[in-house]
Amino acid sequence: MKPKTNELSRRKFLGNAAAVSAVGVLGVGQFLTACDKIKIPKDLILPPLLEQAPDGEVIKAGVIGCGGRGTEAAQNFLDAGPNLQVVALADVFQDRIDQCRKRLKEVKGVDISDDKCFTGFDCYKKLLEQDISYVIIATPPYFRPEHFKSAVEAKKNIFFEKPVAVDPVGIRTIMSAGKQAEAFGLSIVTGTQRRHSPDYIETYKRIMGGAIGDIVAANAYWNQSKLWHRNRMPEWSDMEYMIRDWVNWRWLSGDHIVEQHIHNLDVIHWFTGKTPLRAVGMGSRQRRVTGDQYDNFSVDFVYEGEIHMHSMCRQINDCANNVSEYIRGTKGYTNCQDTIWKPDGTVLWTYEYPMKDADGNPTLKISPYVQEHIDLITAIRTNKPVNEAERIAKTNLMAIMGRESAYTGKETTWDEMMASELKVGPKELIMGKVDMEVVIPIPGTAPQE
Amino acid sequence: MILSFTGRKWFIILTSAIVVSLLIFAGDKAVIYTSTDDFCNRCHVHPHSNQSWIRSTHYDNQRGIIVHCSECHLPPHGQGYLKEKIKTGTRDVNSAIFKDIKKINWEEKSRPDIAVRHTYQSSCIRCHENLFTKGLSKEGEDAHLYYNEHVEEVYCINCHLQVGHYSENVIHAKNVQFGKEKKIDTIYPEPARITEFKNYTEYIPGTGVSFKMIAIPGGNFMMGSPMDESFRKEDEGPQREVSIKPFFMGRAEVSWDEYLAFFSAMGTEGRSSDAYLNSLNATNIDAITGPTPPYGAPDQGWGTDSYPAITMTYHAARIYCLWLSKVTGKKYRLPTEAEWEYAARGGTTGPYFFKGDPAYFEKARYKNKLSNSDTSGIIAYVNYNLNSRGKTVPLGTLKENPFGLVNMLGNVSEFCQDWYDPGTYSAYPPGIVANPTGPLTGEEHVVRGGSFRSETSAVRCAARGRTWSEAWLKTDPQMPKSIWWYSDCIYVGFRVICEY
């Protein structure tokens, strides 16, 4: 059985690297005469990037997690092509269902009947019993492994948001359910939309072709202003409050290095084709209002061959913001998004955006948020399954690895994380009292078992 | 007997001649015929090959599917099938003609490290395409994820050895019953009391277990091997003069009886971390927790009793010593590498503590096949790959060394407390080294003496070995891996010393 992963295997990566360096040696003359001539390998596995999903049998979708992202993803799905329907909704809260339903009615003219709307913690089980073949999972990350696994067992094609889990036990659930999905021929796409974005993809092709030589260092940033929080309403139970304020609670979101920064880490994972061996991180909580998360992390990830990748993420107002990636090679560097530079800082190549947005900024023709659904539906309708589960699980574990190092102050290793029994969250999911004592991790105080 | 054997030879020669001509003239049909179970079973009549197959899940299952010999013991068609068929066919015909079937060690050939040579991974995977099947346990999922990450290092049969040929001894599951059936006649109420420096018998209080301890007088010796010793390795030098204090040493390796006394007293379902174990010492030993149930049969089905205990980890051996110290009120520990070699030599200076040159024994070994060369000098003392039949031997099988110790060389390699470093000897300060304890830190520990699997070269007094922590736990399906039992090492045990 050949692993049908969408990702370059390690051996393949090394093979490519060898090919790349051979090209490098042979291509010197070429570079002198025609600087912008960059080789693009033909065997890369990339999404087809159609502007619209091909027509086919009607695909009925259900949404699990009808908050902002779930509602938006449902619209993105409907925008992806012909013969697509959203027929069922599930959310732990009724008001979320109502808002989502109303929005889909207003914007898309979609009617969803009461008997196709489900609430409560087991809403997803009822939704999966419906006549649907496509599930959008956009619940808080804590719930995703269980929801994903159930959706695979119900043999649904899945679009699920990142991150996919908040702890290593959840990661392994995703990995093995992902393998099951592979055996069933299901298609799975995750919300790491950079991998479905033509500018990133064109840059990736050129990096794989050797445009910057061998990778020697990288950086990943997600430094932004404070994220949202909710103030507690008197009628909310502990659990209800925590879930409504989920981006601020470690057990629900995985902390922001996992929840947001995963996008940038995924780009590094994609471009290097590798996962780090070990990490040492630090972080703290300075300005956050609610919850028990940190609001800044800085992690040194080390790869095979002592290649370092520095990752940095922060959610604090009035600081230097930057959401981007940077990879340095022996022959140049790139922002991974749309430009490749030579070592001296002159531009070697830049992506030409097809159009300009309302403000006159260059932009893509199709939003990557829609593109990811187009790619998933294309896979289903052309019967060429894609499965992004393993790769997102690995990126996700990388983020957890950085987080755990920052929390404890200790070095973490990949093998240790792959084997870790760490599982967070309350023992029981009940809409009621939860132990809400806020315990902020303090490095250097981890119990010496 | 001779007639029938010769008859069989002729049958085989004839058959192979027919096979070859059939292959040439009849092509497909011959290939198919020579791949039937009946054809295989004509020669593969060794104990239980057929019976154990019929008892295995590849024959006896709820689905009525029977997996035939050649479906596992040859790769799938199109994946080197014909090539392997010719290769293995030639090998089989050759063995059938030139080897005595009764002398072939079938049991050894069924162990995973050797079985992978005649069981094809590609064949497992041809049928078992989906490793994440419905109803797979959490442990199974974790183990298969581990396999996916280590495809090149782990084989299916590392964990699923019993699926083709059933055996109780290789079931890859927690063996909660292990060591629990033992009947005890005598219970020793008190440990031995040491009043003077001479040999004594230790009694483990509350059990029926006793073992002999030998008084090893102090003295000086040359540690390591001289440059001209046959098969000498770089890490055995430079030779250093070492002085050793007197101590008591176990006459033999720690036996299953002894280890199981610890196991039944302290055995637990829980697990403790390495950090916790490292923090244990003689003063807080009350906090000891004991081994978890092993996977499969740690004794490999060879026997417990006075057979040396094997497959326990270095940590387990260390904790055993702490426990033994506590229950006997003495100071037991693993020997240092220097104490071990001093004891093994017993005042001798050659490659072995008996007469003989490793190079001679090695040559004799190959000559042995044609004429009866003399290896009696070594096999009286050492259980190694010439005479071991791939197994350990129990106490009382082999002769003592000059100090009165048995099985110092061969049988099982023995843990020493030192960290392993190839440059240990040159790192000691000049002059006579007193009671050295090896490097301060390290990754792996020293093991000494070679084992039942070793060549003549590795059962020399000076030969050094080490633990391979990662490789020895490669197929442990648990996450995190056991700190008590090695899943992939059956040739290391240990011997205790008691401080005087």
PDB file of N, CA and C in Angstrom, chain A residues 1 11 149 155 169 172-173 175-176 179-180 183-184 390 394 414-415 418-419 421 449, chain B residues 125 129-134 138 141-142 145 148-150 152 273 275-276 279 479-480:
ATOM      1  N   MET A   1       0.848  -1.207   0.000  1.00  0.00           N
ATOM      2  CA  MET A   1       0.000   0.000   0.000  1.00  0.00           C
ATOM      3  C   MET A   1       0.871   1.240   0.000  1.00  0.00           C
ATOM      4  N   ARG A  11      11.232  10.842   1.888  1.00  0.00           N
ATOM      5  CA  ARG A  11      12.196  10.378   0.896  1.00  0.00           C
ATOM      6  C   ARG A  11      12.089  11.237  -0.373  1.00  0.00           C
ATOM      7  N   LYS A 149     -13.890  12.315  13.826  1.00  0.00           N
ATOM      8  CA  LYS A 149     -13.907  10.860  13.871  1.00  0.00           C
ATOM      9  C   LYS A 149     -15.328  10.342  13.566  1.00  0.00           C
ATOM     10  N   LYS A 155     -19.005   8.193   7.137  1.00  0.00           N
ATOM     11  CA  LYS A 155     -18.586   8.225   5.726  1.00  0.00           C
ATOM     12  C   LYS A 155     -18.984   9.514   5.001  1.00  0.00           C
ATOM     13  N   VAL A 169      -3.337  13.631  22.230  1.00  0.00           N
ATOM     14  CA  VAL A 169      -4.294  12.529  22.118  1.00  0.00           C
ATOM     15  C   VAL A 169      -5.286  12.830  20.988  1.00  0.00           C
ATOM     16  N   ARG A 172      -3.715  12.316  17.539  1.00  0.00           N
ATOM     17  CA  ARG A 172      -3.659  10.928  17.070  1.00  0.00           C
ATOM     18  C   ARG A 172      -5.042  10.436  16.644  1.00  0.00           C
ATOM     19  N   THR A 173      -6.093  10.953  17.283  1.00  0.00           N
ATOM     20  CA  THR A 173      -7.448  10.620  16.833  1.00  0.00           C
ATOM     21  C   THR A 173      -7.639  11.102  15.403  1.00  0.00           C
ATOM     22  N   MET A 175      -5.305  11.685  13.176  1.00  0.00           N
ATOM     23  CA  MET A 175      -4.453  10.925  12.255  1.00  0.00           C
ATOM     24  C   MET A 175      -5.068   9.578  11.907  1.00  0.00           C
ATOM     25  N   SER A 176      -5.544   8.850  12.918  1.00  0.00           N
ATOM     26  CA  SER A 176      -6.040   7.524  12.579  1.00  0.00           C
ATOM     27  C   SER A 176      -7.398   7.606  11.884  1.00  0.00           C
ATOM     28  N   LYS A 179      -6.707   8.262   8.367  1.00  0.00           N
ATOM     29  CA  LYS A 179      -6.313   7.050   7.632  1.00  0.00           C
ATOM     30  C   LYS A 179      -7.538   6.227   7.262  1.00  0.00           C
ATOM     31  N   GLN A 180      -8.511   6.184   8.179  1.00  0.00           N
ATOM     32  CA  GLN A 180      -9.749   5.464   7.876  1.00  0.00           C
ATOM     33  C   GLN A 180     -10.455   6.114   6.695  1.00  0.00           C
ATOM     34  N   ALA A 183      -9.012   5.063   3.548  1.00  0.00           N
ATOM     35  CA  ALA A 183      -9.456   3.726   3.141  1.00  0.00           C
ATOM     36  C   ALA A 183     -10.872   3.766   2.556  1.00  0.00           C
ATOM     37  N   PHE A 184     -11.707   4.672   3.052  1.00  0.00           N
ATOM     38  CA  PHE A 184     -13.073   4.791   2.537  1.00  0.00           C
ATOM     39  C   PHE A 184     -13.122   5.615   1.252  1.00  0.00           C
ATOM     40  N   GLU A 390      -3.625  14.134   7.710  1.00  0.00           N
ATOM     41  CA  GLU A 390      -2.340  13.874   8.344  1.00  0.00           C
ATOM     42  C   GLU A 390      -1.466  15.119   8.390  1.00  0.00           C
ATOM     43  N   LYS A 394      -0.087  17.070  11.703  1.00  0.00           N
ATOM     44  CA  LYS A 394       1.336  17.253  12.000  1.00  0.00           C
ATOM     45  C   LYS A 394       1.663  18.719  12.271  1.00  0.00           C
ATOM     46  N   TRP A 414       9.714  16.045  19.088  1.00  0.00           N
ATOM     47  CA  TRP A 414       8.635  15.532  18.239  1.00  0.00           C
ATOM     48  C   TRP A 414       8.186  14.153  18.708  1.00  0.00           C
ATOM     49  N   ASP A 415       9.145  13.266  18.956  1.00  0.00           N
ATOM     50  CA  ASP A 415       8.805  11.901  19.342  1.00  0.00           C
ATOM     51  C   ASP A 415       8.009  11.874  20.638  1.00  0.00           C
ATOM     52  N   MET A 418       4.532  13.029  19.859  1.00  0.00           N
ATOM     53  CA  MET A 418       3.780  11.994  19.140  1.00  0.00           C
ATOM     54  C   MET A 418       3.267  10.939  20.121  1.00  0.00           C
ATOM     55  N   ALA A 419       4.024  10.725  21.192  1.00  0.00           N
ATOM     56  CA  ALA A 419       3.669   9.660  22.132  1.00  0.00           C
ATOM     57  C   ALA A 419       2.935  10.186  23.365  1.00  0.00           C
ATOM     58  N   GLU A 421       0.559  11.486  26.260  1.00  0.00           N
ATOM     59  CA  GLU A 421      -0.811  11.166  26.689  1.00  0.00           C
ATOM     60  C   GLU A 421      -1.556  12.422  27.131  1.00  0.00           C
ATOM     61  N   GLU A 449       7.723  14.808  38.252  1.00  0.00           N
ATOM     62  CA  GLU A 449       6.949  13.598  38.557  1.00  0.00           C
ATOM     63  C   GLU A 449       7.639  12.698  39.577  1.00  0.00           C
TER      64      GLU A 449
ATOM     65  N   ILE B 125       0.659  -6.514   3.439  1.00  0.00           N
ATOM     66  CA  ILE B 125      -0.031  -5.286   3.090  1.00  0.00           C
ATOM     67  C   ILE B 125      -0.911  -5.439   1.847  1.00  0.00           C
ATOM     68  N   GLU B 129      -4.837  -3.845   3.505  1.00  0.00           N
ATOM     69  CA  GLU B 129      -4.610  -2.528   2.924  1.00  0.00           C
ATOM     70  C   GLU B 129      -4.937  -1.412   3.902  1.00  0.00           C
ATOM     71  N   ASN B 130      -5.959  -1.635   4.704  1.00  0.00           N
ATOM     72  CA  ASN B 130      -6.404  -0.596   5.622  1.00  0.00           C
ATOM     73  C   ASN B 130      -5.946  -0.939   7.031  1.00  0.00           C
ATOM     74  N   LEU B 131      -5.005  -0.157   7.548  1.00  0.00           N
ATOM     75  CA  LEU B 131      -4.470  -0.440   8.872  1.00  0.00           C
ATOM     76  C   LEU B 131      -5.324   0.182   9.973  1.00  0.00           C
ATOM     77  N   PHE B 132      -6.350   0.923   9.579  1.00  0.00           N
ATOM     78  CA  PHE B 132      -7.185   1.579  10.590  1.00  0.00           C
ATOM     79  C   PHE B 132      -8.615   1.065  10.443  1.00  0.00           C
ATOM     80  N   THR B 133      -8.746  -0.203  10.697  1.00  0.00           N
ATOM     81  CA  THR B 133     -10.004  -0.879  10.442  1.00  0.00           C
ATOM     82  C   THR B 133     -11.047  -0.535  11.489  1.00  0.00           C
ATOM     83  N   LYS B 134     -12.259  -0.855  11.146  1.00  0.00           N
ATOM     84  CA  LYS B 134     -13.385  -0.650  12.042  1.00  0.00           C
ATOM     85  C   LYS B 134     -13.130  -1.424  13.338  1.00  0.00           C
ATOM     86  N   LYS B 138      -7.846   1.799  20.636  1.00  0.00           N
ATOM     87  CA  LYS B 138      -7.028   3.006  20.755  1.00  0.00           C
ATOM     88  C   LYS B 138      -5.546   2.625  20.695  1.00  0.00           C
ATOM     89  N   GLU B 141      -4.645   1.830  17.180  1.00  0.00           N
ATOM     90  CA  GLU B 141      -4.498   3.051  16.366  1.00  0.00           C
ATOM     91  C   GLU B 141      -3.131   3.683  16.612  1.00  0.00           C
ATOM     92  N   ASP B 142      -2.782   3.824  17.886  1.00  0.00           N
ATOM     93  CA  ASP B 142      -1.500   4.426  18.224  1.00  0.00           C
ATOM     94  C   ASP B 142      -0.346   3.623  17.625  1.00  0.00           C
ATOM     95  N   LEU B 145      -0.198   4.151  13.902  1.00  0.00           N
ATOM     96  CA  LEU B 145       0.345   5.479  13.590  1.00  0.00           C
ATOM     97  C   LEU B 145       1.858   5.442  13.735  1.00  0.00           C
ATOM     98  N   ASN B 148       3.262   3.848  10.755  1.00  0.00           N
ATOM     99  CA  ASN B 148       3.276   4.761   9.613  1.00  0.00           C
ATOM    100  C   ASN B 148       4.462   5.716   9.641  1.00  0.00           C
ATOM    101  N   GLU B 149       4.865   6.083  10.850  1.00  0.00           N
ATOM    102  CA  GLU B 149       6.000   7.004  10.986  1.00  0.00           C
ATOM    103  C   GLU B 149       7.334   6.273  10.866  1.00  0.00           C
ATOM    104  N   HIS B 150       7.309   4.939  10.990  1.00  0.00           N
ATOM    105  CA  HIS B 150       8.562   4.176  11.004  1.00  0.00           C
ATOM    106  C   HIS B 150       8.494   3.000  10.042  1.00  0.00           C
ATOM    107  N   GLU B 152      10.027   2.017   7.578  1.00  0.00           N
ATOM    108  CA  GLU B 152      11.227   1.297   7.178  1.00  0.00           C
ATOM    109  C   GLU B 152      11.867   0.497   8.314  1.00  0.00           C
ATOM    110  N   SER B 273       7.383   7.405  35.739  1.00  0.00           N
ATOM    111  CA  SER B 273       8.237   8.022  34.737  1.00  0.00           C
ATOM    112  C   SER B 273       9.706   7.778  35.063  1.00  0.00           C
ATOM    113  N   ALA B 275      11.949  10.021  35.261  1.00  0.00           N
ATOM    114  CA  ALA B 275      12.406  11.048  36.199  1.00  0.00           C
ATOM    115  C   ALA B 275      12.156  10.580  37.626  1.00  0.00           C
ATOM    116  N   TYR B 276      10.995   9.989  37.808  1.00  0.00           N
ATOM    117  CA  TYR B 276      10.647   9.496  39.142  1.00  0.00           C
ATOM    118  C   TYR B 276      11.602   8.392  39.574  1.00  0.00           C
ATOM    119  N   SER B 279      14.945   9.476  40.633  1.00  0.00           N
ATOM    120  CA  SER B 279      15.002  10.177  41.905  1.00  0.00           C
ATOM    121  C   SER B 279      15.040   9.200  43.086  1.00  0.00           C
ATOM    122  N   MET B 479       2.186   3.729  24.369  1.00  0.00           N
ATOM    123  CA  MET B 479       2.657   5.107  24.324  1.00  0.00           C
ATOM    124  C   MET B 479       2.382   5.729  25.677  1.00  0.00           C
ATOM    125  N   PRO B 480       3.335   6.200  26.454  1.00  0.00           N
ATOM    126  CA  PRO B 480       4.760   6.039  26.180  1.00  0.00           C
ATOM    127  C   PRO B 480       5.187   4.579  26.351  1.00  0.00           C
TER     128      PRO B 480
END
